[in-house]
Amino acid sequence: MPTPHYGLPRYRVIADQLRERIENGAIPPGALLPAETALTAEFRASRGTIRQAIAALREAGLATTEHGRGTYANAYPDRFSDAQTRRREIAADAELAALFDVEVGATLVEHQSVTRTESKVETVMRVYRLRQTGP
Amino acid sequence: MPTPHYGLPRYRVIADQLRERIENGAIPPGALLPAETALTAEFRASRGTIRQAIAALREAGLATTEHGRGTYANAYPDRFSDAQTRRREIAADAELAALFDVEVGATLVEHQSVTRTESKVETVMRVYRLRQTGP
DNA sequence: AGAAATTTGTCCGTATGTATC
DNA sequence: AGATACATACGGACAAATTTC
């Protein structure tokens, strides 16, 4: 087989389809995606291409992979109705301060989203950002 | 050739050496890294491995790649522990314990990923999950 | 406790497509 | 148009972590 990637590359197309399943709940938060070998069969793609697609999902924050275990779906807070979100401002501890290169105690914004399945908490996701300075 | 990667994987070792050159000024900010084919010759590694090393540099915010052009070194790297993605087990504090409905101090899994633009930390995302045990 | 099966991680070699010089 | 450089894709092999039996 040649390698015609007119338009979108295959790994992007595959990543989009997997993203669709995560967002519409076919793969609920915390559930495992099919194994890489299973995906190679389903999409008729090499394992490298499948891994590239999964890497794209990870970068988008949609999945988390563990060695020997599998790849979990993460919640997509904006589109999940059963997700609770909260925003608050916190003081940077030493670790976050080092990452953001600010002083300890500087103000950071934390967005927290809690996803549940059948009222049981599945995941808690916290995203930290610098507080936006004025326009 | 087999694949003996005792200790650090090769792409990490290569990434570390390239990082060293960027941080000590051997490759000044804005300069191009050697081409991938040149690096394959220098490190006697396949192009895939070289690309993996460069991808690690990108994730760490140390380099920027442009399609038919090359990979540039970015400015202001040092002192950051390259913890782009990390997994660790933590003890639940009161807030997380309440959310997950477990005792304070119970073990949770935390995945952290850091995204950067131009070597500046943009967001820090932490996903908390119960540690899986049974089927 | 230990062996086997499963699953992701790393690495190689090759070929072709696409963007830039 | 040609040369150079990165991007995508395939297939195979072995390593390492986890789960299952």
XYZ file of N, CA, C and O (backbone and C1' of nucleotides) in Angstrom, chain A residues 3 5 9-11 45-46 49 52 67-69, chain D residues 7-11 13-19:
132
model
N 1.305 5.484 0.308
C 1.071 6.347 1.463
C 0.439 7.647 1.035
O 1.051 8.694 1.108
N -1.563 10.578 1.635
C -2.291 11.320 2.669
C -2.731 12.672 2.143
O -2.339 13.711 2.646
N -4.124 13.536 7.357
C -3.390 12.283 7.532
C -4.257 11.260 8.264
O -5.184 11.617 8.986
N -3.929 10.016 8.046
C -4.770 8.959 8.601
C -4.852 9.030 10.119
O -5.898 8.777 10.701
N -3.749 9.304 10.754
C -3.776 9.289 12.219
C -4.716 10.356 12.757
O -5.332 10.182 13.795
N -4.830 -0.021 10.063
C -3.672 0.861 10.070
C -2.562 0.192 10.872
O -2.816 -0.702 11.673
N -1.349 0.614 10.625
C -0.233 0.037 11.379
C -0.285 0.535 12.818
O -0.933 1.537 13.137
N 0.757 4.141 13.404
C -0.257 5.142 13.089
C -1.291 5.233 14.199
O -1.711 6.326 14.593
N 0.129 7.105 17.003
C 0.144 8.536 16.709
C -1.227 9.158 16.985
O -1.324 10.266 17.517
N 1.372 2.306 31.002
C 2.141 1.186 30.480
C 1.540 -0.148 30.947
O 1.273 -0.325 32.103
N 1.371 -1.051 30.041
C 0.892 -2.382 30.390
C -0.576 -2.454 30.732
O -1.115 -3.541 30.946
N -1.223 -1.306 30.797
C -2.611 -1.300 31.228
C -3.542 -0.908 30.096
O -4.430 -1.665 29.730
P 8.048 17.571 10.967
O 7.295 16.794 9.800
C 6.320 17.478 9.025
C 5.283 16.503 8.484
C 4.704 15.535 9.512
O 3.311 15.424 9.279
C 5.727 14.310 7.770
P 2.421 14.465 10.156
O 2.378 13.159 9.249
C 1.696 13.232 8.020
C 1.752 11.886 7.325
C 1.151 10.739 8.138
O 0.181 10.108 7.324
C 3.264 10.141 7.257
P -0.868 9.079 7.933
O -0.183 7.673 7.693
C -0.034 7.200 6.368
C 0.829 5.977 6.350
C 0.526 4.937 7.436
O -0.241 3.888 6.860
C 2.871 5.164 6.971
P -0.672 2.627 7.710
O 0.487 1.588 7.377
C 0.795 1.336 6.010
C 1.997 0.423 5.929
C 1.933 -0.762 6.878
O 1.659 -1.956 6.168
C 4.104 0.300 6.901
P 1.219 -3.248 6.957
O 2.602 -3.906 7.401
C 3.628 -4.107 6.450
C 4.848 -4.657 7.152
C 4.533 -5.662 8.265
O 5.189 -6.892 8.017
C 6.015 -3.965 9.051
P 9.775 -10.714 12.653
O 10.510 -10.138 13.947
C 11.797 -9.555 13.804
C 12.156 -8.813 15.080
C 11.923 -9.631 16.349
O 13.186 -9.972 16.918
C 11.180 -7.356 16.568
P 13.219 -11.057 18.114
O 13.296 -10.128 19.406
C 14.340 -9.165 19.499
C 13.985 -8.130 20.539
C 13.752 -8.694 21.953
O 14.577 -7.987 22.858
C 12.045 -7.186 21.352
P 14.609 -8.398 24.383
O 13.911 -7.145 25.085
C 14.375 -5.838 24.790
C 13.730 -4.822 25.714
C 13.576 -5.253 27.173
O 13.763 -4.109 27.988
C 11.442 -4.845 26.250
P 13.834 -4.309 29.582
O 12.384 -3.822 30.015
C 11.973 -2.500 29.683
C 10.575 -2.244 30.205
C 10.337 -2.719 31.641
O 9.562 -1.734 32.298
C 8.753 -3.707 30.211
P 9.384 -1.835 33.893
O 7.789 -1.832 34.042
C 7.065 -0.738 33.485
C 5.598 -1.101 33.439
C 5.027 -1.590 34.776
O 3.852 -0.853 35.063
C 4.546 -3.147 33.055
P 3.088 -1.150 36.460
O 1.870 -2.079 36.018
C 1.094 -1.701 34.899
C 0.135 -2.826 34.533
C -0.587 -3.461 35.724
O -1.965 -3.147 35.629
C 0.202 -5.101 34.186
P -2.983 -3.698 36.748
O -3.513 -5.036 36.071
C -3.935 -4.978 34.713
C -4.244 -6.386 34.211
C -5.159 -7.209 35.147
O -6.232 -7.725 34.391
C -3.236 -8.451 34.526
